[in-house]
Short mmCIF file of C-alpha atoms in Angstrom, two decimals:
data_model
loop_
_atom_site.label_atom_id
_atom_site.label_comp_id
_atom_site.label_asym_id
_atom_site.label_seq_id
_atom_site.Cartn_x
_atom_site.Cartn_y
_atom_site.Cartn_z
CA MET H 1 184.69 72.91 8.80
CA GLU H 2 181.77 73.14 6.41
CA GLN H 3 178.45 73.01 8.23
CA PRO H 4 175.93 70.40 7.05
CA ARG H 5 173.02 71.77 5.11
CA LYS H 6 169.48 71.65 6.44
CA GLY H 7 168.73 68.76 4.14
CA PRO H 8 168.65 68.09 0.39
CA LEU H 9 165.04 69.30 0.19
CA ALA H 10 165.69 72.62 1.91
CA GLY H 11 163.67 75.30 0.12
CA VAL H 12 160.97 72.90 -1.10
CA ARG H 13 157.54 73.93 0.17
CA VAL H 14 154.83 71.32 0.69
CA LEU H 15 151.16 71.73 1.53
CA GLU H 16 149.89 68.52 3.10
CA LEU H 17 146.13 68.11 3.29
CA ALA H 18 145.41 66.26 6.53
CA GLY H 19 144.62 62.58 6.19
CA LEU H 20 145.35 59.15 7.59
CA ALA H 21 148.65 57.27 7.62
CA PRO H 22 150.08 57.34 4.06
CA GLY H 23 149.73 61.07 3.41
CA PRO H 24 151.30 62.18 6.71
CA PHE H 25 154.04 59.55 6.29
CA ALA H 26 154.96 60.96 2.86
CA GLY H 27 154.96 64.45 4.34
CA MET H 28 157.22 63.26 7.16
CA MET H 29 159.66 61.71 4.68
CA LEU H 30 159.93 65.07 2.90
CA ALA H 31 160.14 67.12 6.10
CA ASP H 32 162.80 64.75 7.45
CA HIS H 33 165.09 65.81 4.62
CA GLY H 34 164.54 69.53 4.87
CA ALA H 35 161.27 70.34 3.08
CA GLU H 36 159.05 72.97 4.68
CA VAL H 37 155.79 71.11 5.22
CA LEU H 38 152.60 72.93 6.17
CA ARG H 39 149.82 70.59 7.27
CA ILE H 40 146.33 71.83 6.39
CA ASP H 41 143.88 70.54 8.96
CA ARG H 42 140.27 71.19 9.84
CA VAL H 43 139.80 74.44 11.74
CA THR H 44 138.47 72.58 14.77
CA ALA H 45 141.47 70.20 14.84
CA VAL H 46 144.15 72.85 15.26
CA SER H 47 145.50 73.35 18.76
CA ASP H 48 148.09 75.57 20.42
CA GLU H 49 149.70 72.40 21.78
CA PRO H 50 152.45 70.79 19.66
CA ARG H 51 151.39 67.67 17.72
CA HIS H 52 153.48 64.77 19.03
CA ASP H 53 152.45 62.28 16.36
CA VAL H 54 155.78 61.12 14.93
CA MET H 55 154.51 61.48 11.37
CA ASP H 56 153.89 65.18 11.99
CA ARG H 57 157.43 65.92 13.14
CA GLY H 58 159.17 68.86 11.55
CA LYS H 59 155.92 70.31 10.19
CA HIS H 60 153.83 73.37 10.87
CA THR H 61 150.05 73.17 11.00
CA ILE H 62 147.10 75.44 10.36
CA GLY H 63 143.39 74.90 9.90
CA ILE H 64 141.40 76.03 6.87
CA ASP H 65 137.71 75.54 6.18
CA LEU H 66 137.93 74.21 2.63
CA LYS H 67 134.13 74.12 2.33
CA SER H 68 134.15 77.91 2.51
CA PRO H 69 134.82 79.93 -0.68
CA ALA H 70 137.09 82.18 1.36
CA GLY H 71 138.97 79.15 2.63
CA VAL H 72 139.43 77.83 -0.89
CA GLU H 73 140.81 81.19 -2.04
CA ALA H 74 143.19 81.25 0.90
CA PHE H 75 144.38 77.76 0.05
CA LYS H 76 144.99 78.80 -3.55
CA LYS H 77 147.17 81.68 -2.37
CA LEU H 78 149.23 79.25 -0.34
CA ALA H 79 149.46 76.88 -3.31
CA ALA H 80 150.68 79.70 -5.52
CA GLY H 81 153.89 79.75 -3.50
CA ALA H 82 154.19 76.01 -2.92
CA ASP H 83 156.17 73.36 -4.76
CA VAL H 84 154.05 70.36 -3.77
CA VAL H 85 150.49 69.65 -2.64
CA ILE H 86 149.75 66.28 -1.04
CA GLU H 87 146.05 65.48 -1.55
CA VAL H 88 144.44 62.47 0.13
CA PHE H 89 140.75 62.63 -0.79
CA ARG H 90 138.66 60.17 -2.78
CA PRO H 91 138.71 60.86 -6.53
CA GLY H 92 136.64 63.92 -7.43
CA VAL H 93 136.45 65.45 -3.94
CA ALA H 94 139.24 67.96 -4.51
CA GLU H 95 137.68 69.02 -7.80
CA ARG H 96 134.32 69.57 -6.12
CA LEU H 97 136.01 71.72 -3.48
CA GLY H 98 137.72 73.77 -6.17
CA ILE H 99 141.27 72.71 -5.27
CA GLY H 100 141.87 69.99 -7.84
CA PRO H 101 144.99 69.82 -10.03
CA ASP H 102 143.60 72.12 -12.73
CA ASP H 103 142.41 74.66 -10.15
CA LEU H 104 145.79 74.91 -8.45
CA ARG H 105 148.02 74.62 -11.47
CA ALA H 106 146.11 77.55 -12.95
CA VAL H 107 147.74 79.69 -10.26
CA ASN H 108 151.06 77.80 -10.23
CA ASP H 109 152.09 75.78 -13.27
CA ARG H 110 155.22 74.55 -11.46
CA LEU H 111 153.12 72.89 -8.78
CA ILE H 112 153.49 69.13 -8.20
CA TYR H 113 150.08 67.78 -7.25
CA ALA H 114 150.58 64.47 -5.44
CA ARG H 115 147.40 62.41 -5.09
CA MET H 116 147.28 59.56 -2.56
CA THR H 117 144.45 57.02 -2.74
CA GLY H 118 143.96 53.32 -2.14
CA TRP H 119 142.47 52.38 -5.51
CA GLY H 120 143.82 55.13 -7.76
CA GLN H 121 142.10 57.89 -9.71
CA GLU H 122 140.29 55.57 -12.12
CA GLY H 123 139.01 52.01 -12.32
CA PRO H 124 135.80 50.42 -11.02
CA LEU H 125 136.96 50.53 -7.39
CA ALA H 126 138.26 54.11 -7.51
CA PRO H 127 135.24 55.68 -5.76
CA ARG H 128 134.92 52.93 -3.16
CA ALA H 129 136.14 52.96 0.44
CA GLY H 130 138.94 50.64 1.48
CA HIS H 131 141.85 50.09 3.83
CA ASP H 132 145.33 48.61 3.63
CA ILE H 133 144.02 45.05 3.96
CA ASP H 134 141.73 45.56 0.94
CA TYR H 135 144.44 47.04 -1.26
CA ILE H 136 146.96 44.28 -0.56
CA ALA H 137 144.20 41.71 -1.05
CA VAL H 138 143.29 42.91 -4.55
CA SER H 139 146.97 43.35 -5.49
CA GLY H 140 147.53 39.63 -4.82
CA VAL H 141 150.02 40.37 -2.05
CA LEU H 142 147.88 39.20 0.87
CA SER H 143 147.48 35.75 -0.66
CA MET H 144 151.23 35.26 -0.24
CA LEU H 145 151.42 36.09 3.47
CA GLY H 146 151.02 33.54 6.25
CA ARG H 147 152.04 30.05 7.22
CA ALA H 148 151.29 26.91 5.25
CA GLY H 149 147.84 25.59 6.00
CA GLY H 150 146.79 28.85 7.62
CA LYS H 151 144.74 31.76 6.37
CA PRO H 152 146.32 34.85 4.78
CA THR H 153 147.76 37.07 7.52
CA PRO H 154 147.98 40.85 7.06
CA PRO H 155 151.31 42.31 8.30
CA ILE H 156 149.53 45.22 10.04
CA ASN H 157 149.17 48.12 7.60
CA ILE H 158 152.79 48.42 6.54
CA LEU H 159 152.59 47.16 2.93
CA GLY H 160 149.63 49.16 1.62
CA ASP H 161 149.59 52.33 3.68
CA PHE H 162 153.26 52.96 4.29
CA ALA H 163 155.45 51.09 1.79
CA GLY H 164 153.03 50.93 -1.14
CA GLY H 165 151.42 54.26 -0.33
CA GLY H 166 153.31 56.95 1.56
CA LEU H 167 156.80 55.91 0.53
CA MET H 168 155.79 55.59 -3.13
CA LEU H 169 154.16 59.02 -2.97
CA ALA H 170 157.33 60.59 -1.55
CA TYR H 171 159.33 58.84 -4.29
CA GLY H 172 156.92 60.22 -6.89
CA VAL H 173 157.40 63.73 -5.53
CA LEU H 174 161.17 63.39 -5.91
CA LEU H 175 160.75 62.14 -9.49
CA ALA H 176 158.49 65.09 -10.29
CA LEU H 177 160.89 67.59 -8.70
CA PHE H 178 163.71 66.13 -10.79
CA GLU H 179 161.60 66.28 -13.96
CA ARG H 180 160.64 69.90 -13.19
CA GLU H 181 164.32 70.85 -13.30
CA ARG H 182 164.30 69.89 -16.99
CA THR H 183 160.83 71.04 -18.07
CA GLY H 184 160.02 73.89 -15.69
CA LYS H 185 156.53 72.42 -15.32
CA GLY H 186 154.72 70.69 -12.50
CA GLN H 187 153.20 67.23 -12.56
CA VAL H 188 150.19 65.30 -11.27
CA ILE H 189 151.07 62.13 -9.35
CA ASP H 190 148.54 59.30 -9.09
CA ALA H 191 149.86 57.19 -6.21
CA ALA H 192 147.59 54.22 -5.52
CA MET H 193 148.29 51.82 -2.69
CA VAL H 194 147.08 48.86 -4.76
CA ASP H 195 149.72 49.72 -7.40
CA GLY H 196 152.47 50.26 -4.85
CA ALA H 197 151.79 47.01 -3.02
CA ALA H 198 151.83 45.08 -6.30
CA LEU H 199 155.15 46.68 -7.27
CA LEU H 200 156.75 45.68 -3.99
CA PHE H 201 156.03 42.04 -4.86
CA SER H 202 157.52 42.18 -8.36
CA MET H 203 160.02 39.41 -7.61
CA PHE H 204 157.31 37.09 -6.33
CA TYR H 205 154.99 37.62 -9.29
CA ALA H 206 157.84 36.48 -11.50
CA GLY H 207 158.52 33.52 -9.18
CA VAL H 208 154.94 32.30 -9.27
CA GLN H 209 154.90 32.42 -13.07
CA ASN H 210 158.20 30.62 -13.57
CA GLY H 211 157.43 28.00 -10.91
CA SER H 212 160.17 28.99 -8.45
CA TRP H 213 157.67 30.20 -5.84
CA GLY H 214 154.96 27.94 -4.49
CA SER H 215 151.92 28.27 -2.28
CA ARG H 216 151.82 30.33 0.90
CA GLY H 217 154.22 29.29 3.65
CA THR H 218 156.12 26.64 1.69
CA ASN H 219 158.98 28.69 0.25
CA LEU H 220 162.46 29.76 1.22
CA LEU H 221 161.52 33.19 2.61
CA ASP H 222 158.01 32.73 4.00
CA THR H 223 158.65 30.31 6.93
CA GLY H 224 158.55 27.25 4.70
CA ALA H 225 162.28 26.72 5.16
CA PRO H 226 163.86 26.00 8.56
CA MET H 227 166.70 28.42 7.78
CA TYR H 228 164.35 31.39 7.56
CA ASP H 229 161.94 31.46 10.47
CA THR H 230 161.49 32.50 14.09
CA TYR H 231 162.00 30.17 17.03
CA GLU H 232 160.89 30.43 20.65
CA THR H 233 163.39 30.31 23.51
CA SER H 234 162.96 28.88 27.01
CA ASP H 235 162.00 32.25 28.53
CA GLY H 236 159.28 33.01 25.99
CA GLY H 237 161.53 35.14 23.80
CA TYR H 238 162.11 34.63 20.10
CA LEU H 239 165.04 34.47 17.72
CA ALA H 240 165.04 35.36 14.03
CA VAL H 241 166.99 32.74 12.10
CA GLY H 242 168.15 33.48 8.54
CA PRO H 243 171.35 31.63 7.55
CA LEU H 244 170.39 31.12 3.92
CA GLU H 245 173.93 30.65 2.62
CA PRO H 246 175.60 27.26 3.30
CA GLN H 247 178.57 28.76 5.16
CA PHE H 248 176.30 30.71 7.51
CA TRP H 249 174.13 27.65 8.10
CA ALA H 250 177.22 25.59 8.89
CA GLU H 251 178.32 28.15 11.46
CA MET H 252 174.91 28.20 13.11
CA VAL H 253 174.51 24.45 13.46
CA ALA H 254 178.12 24.10 14.67
CA ARG H 255 177.57 26.64 17.44
CA MET H 256 174.37 24.82 18.39
CA GLY H 257 176.04 21.41 18.36
CA LEU H 258 173.64 20.12 15.71
CA ASP H 259 176.09 18.80 13.14
CA ASP H 260 173.95 15.67 12.75
CA LEU H 261 171.02 17.50 11.15
CA PRO H 262 169.79 16.00 7.87
CA SER H 263 170.68 17.87 4.70
CA ARG H 264 168.67 21.00 4.18
CA ASP H 265 169.21 20.68 0.41
CA ASP H 266 166.46 18.05 0.35
CA GLN H 267 163.18 19.90 0.95
CA ALA H 268 161.67 16.68 2.28
CA ASN H 269 163.90 17.15 5.33
CA TRP H 270 162.64 20.63 6.14
CA PRO H 271 159.87 19.54 8.57
CA ARG H 272 162.30 17.40 10.59
CA ILE H 273 164.92 20.17 10.68
CA HIS H 274 162.23 22.59 11.83
CA GLU H 275 161.37 20.23 14.67
CA ARG H 276 164.99 19.80 15.74
CA LEU H 277 165.64 23.54 15.75
CA THR H 278 162.42 24.19 17.65
CA GLU H 279 163.47 21.69 20.33
CA ALA H 280 167.01 23.03 20.52
CA PHE H 281 166.13 26.70 20.84
CA LEU H 282 163.74 25.90 23.69
CA THR H 283 166.65 24.66 25.81
CA ARG H 284 168.10 28.13 26.52
CA THR H 285 166.94 31.68 27.12
CA ARG H 286 167.07 34.32 24.44
CA ALA H 287 170.00 36.04 26.18
CA GLU H 288 171.91 32.77 26.40
CA TRP H 289 171.47 32.18 22.67
CA GLU H 290 172.55 35.76 21.96
CA ALA H 291 175.78 34.96 23.79
CA VAL H 292 176.23 31.77 21.73
CA PHE H 293 175.99 33.70 18.46
CA GLU H 294 177.82 36.85 19.57
CA GLY H 295 180.27 37.99 16.88
CA SER H 296 179.25 35.29 14.41
CA ASP H 297 177.93 35.23 10.85
CA ALA H 298 175.23 32.73 11.78
CA CYS H 299 172.50 35.27 10.93
CA VAL H 300 170.65 34.71 14.22
CA SER H 301 169.20 37.80 15.91
CA PRO H 302 166.94 38.45 18.88
CA VAL H 303 163.38 39.50 18.09
CA LEU H 304 163.31 42.75 20.02
CA SER H 305 160.21 44.51 21.27
CA MET H 306 159.54 48.14 20.39
CA ASP H 307 160.78 49.04 23.88
CA GLU H 308 163.97 47.00 23.53
CA ALA H 309 165.02 48.07 20.02
CA PRO H 310 166.17 51.62 20.93
CA ARG H 311 168.41 50.16 23.65
CA HIS H 312 170.18 47.61 21.44
CA PRO H 313 173.92 48.40 21.24
CA HIS H 314 173.94 48.52 17.44
CA ASN H 315 170.98 50.89 17.26
CA GLN H 316 172.53 53.05 19.96
CA ALA H 317 175.88 53.15 18.15
CA ARG H 318 174.22 54.29 14.94
CA GLY H 319 171.73 56.58 16.63
CA THR H 320 168.87 54.77 14.90
CA PHE H 321 166.40 56.15 17.44
CA VAL H 322 166.09 59.55 19.05
CA GLU H 323 163.87 61.00 21.75
CA VAL H 324 162.01 64.16 20.80
CA GLU H 325 160.18 65.83 23.68
CA GLY H 326 159.60 62.53 25.41
CA VAL H 327 158.65 60.50 22.31
CA VAL H 328 161.15 57.86 21.15
CA GLN H 329 161.15 57.57 17.37
CA PRO H 330 163.29 56.43 14.43
CA VAL H 331 165.65 58.99 12.91
CA PRO H 332 165.28 59.97 9.24
CA ALA H 333 166.37 57.43 6.66
CA PRO H 334 168.19 57.00 4.41
CA ARG H 335 171.18 59.03 5.55
CA LEU H 336 172.87 61.37 3.11
CA LEU H 337 176.36 61.80 4.50
CA GLY H 338 177.43 65.44 4.46
CA SER H 339 173.84 66.65 4.28
CA GLY H 340 171.66 67.50 7.22
CA THR H 341 168.02 66.69 7.88
CA GLY H 342 164.94 68.69 8.73
CA GLY H 343 163.98 69.62 12.26
CA LEU H 344 162.96 66.67 14.43
CA ALA H 345 160.43 68.57 16.50
CA PRO H 346 156.69 68.12 17.03
CA ALA H 347 154.45 69.95 14.60
CA THR H 348 153.62 73.45 15.79
CA ARG H 349 150.95 75.94 14.86
CA LEU H 350 152.07 78.43 12.21
CA ARG H 351 150.79 81.89 13.06
CA ASP H 352 152.32 84.04 10.32
CA LEU H 353 151.37 83.07 6.78
CA SER H 354 152.76 86.14 5.08
CA GLY H 355 155.80 84.15 3.95
CA TRP H 356 153.41 81.79 2.19
CA GLY H 357 151.70 84.63 0.31
CA LEU H 358 148.78 85.29 2.67
CA PRO H 359 149.13 88.81 4.12
CA GLU H 360 148.49 89.18 7.84
CA GLU H 361 145.50 91.48 7.40
CA GLU H 362 143.78 88.87 5.21
CA ALA H 363 144.70 86.10 7.61
CA ALA H 364 143.31 88.10 10.54
CA ALA H 365 140.00 88.57 8.73
CA LEU H 366 139.82 84.85 7.96
CA ARG H 367 140.54 83.97 11.57
CA LYS H 368 137.81 86.31 12.75
CA ALA H 369 135.37 84.64 10.30
CA GLY H 370 136.33 81.17 11.58
CA VAL H 371 137.75 80.14 8.21
CA LEU H 372 141.38 79.99 9.35
CA ALA H 373 142.99 78.66 12.51
#
């Protein structure tokens, strides 16, 4: 039987400059599918102990003092043998350090230089600080999130940092790798979280303009509709209810014994239907309702905690979660059947850089000088 490969990105080498969530997440996505990712940290941050942060899984780590000319030269030697550099600084910082796109592509014109920022490389906000909540605010996304009559509610930092940032950066790397197969040349990627968040809401921008999407919390998919919301159960649990299609709705109300509900087709009835469902779901525990909807197409699911999700029978059957040295974490996604993944192990210190183009005698001298860890 043919053995699965180590992943579709096996052989791709990535230098990941240490940063906060979106950069490491992009590096994890690449490492998950076989890329060799070397995290470049501060010298003082490198430890002999494995890094158990999930987003560092499958990576190696070293420390380089990039404020030292010797450290910059060492980094350039590593970049000469790399396919991708993930850079997470504010615009202009990499250039001032001497490791900007032009500096590195001078030693490797096939290099893909992937830049991750909140505001992008240009524009009036480009040099300013910010966080996920700021990027989704300026993109217009935050204005759409929350219940009717309430204030905008940020969905933790998933939309800007991870979906609009890290995932878009990883996607950009794949596009650039594909393009390099045709041109033989590298590429500079400008991944901005404000751009990525806006793109994720493409459907809703169109809806607002054509009048099919109204104000926050009044629409079909944002808790405005009774058939797409969460409801509390008698034991303090919650159920996610999403029977949007008429046949699924009919199955749900039949199993609940609520065939006398007013028509959901009339939006004026939505508040009353909400009330009736709220009252009904409070009459049983979450487990009891799970039993009611077992094996049905009613689109009703338990809202599981982070502790419960890995134990759910479906997630266990698919192997959606795995434990790596005591840390439970999601497995790589998406799955490419017939192809393997990278190593799901904590990041470890890389001690031999000769394979990356930095001879051991040079590395030893840099370690002694405190430039390399």
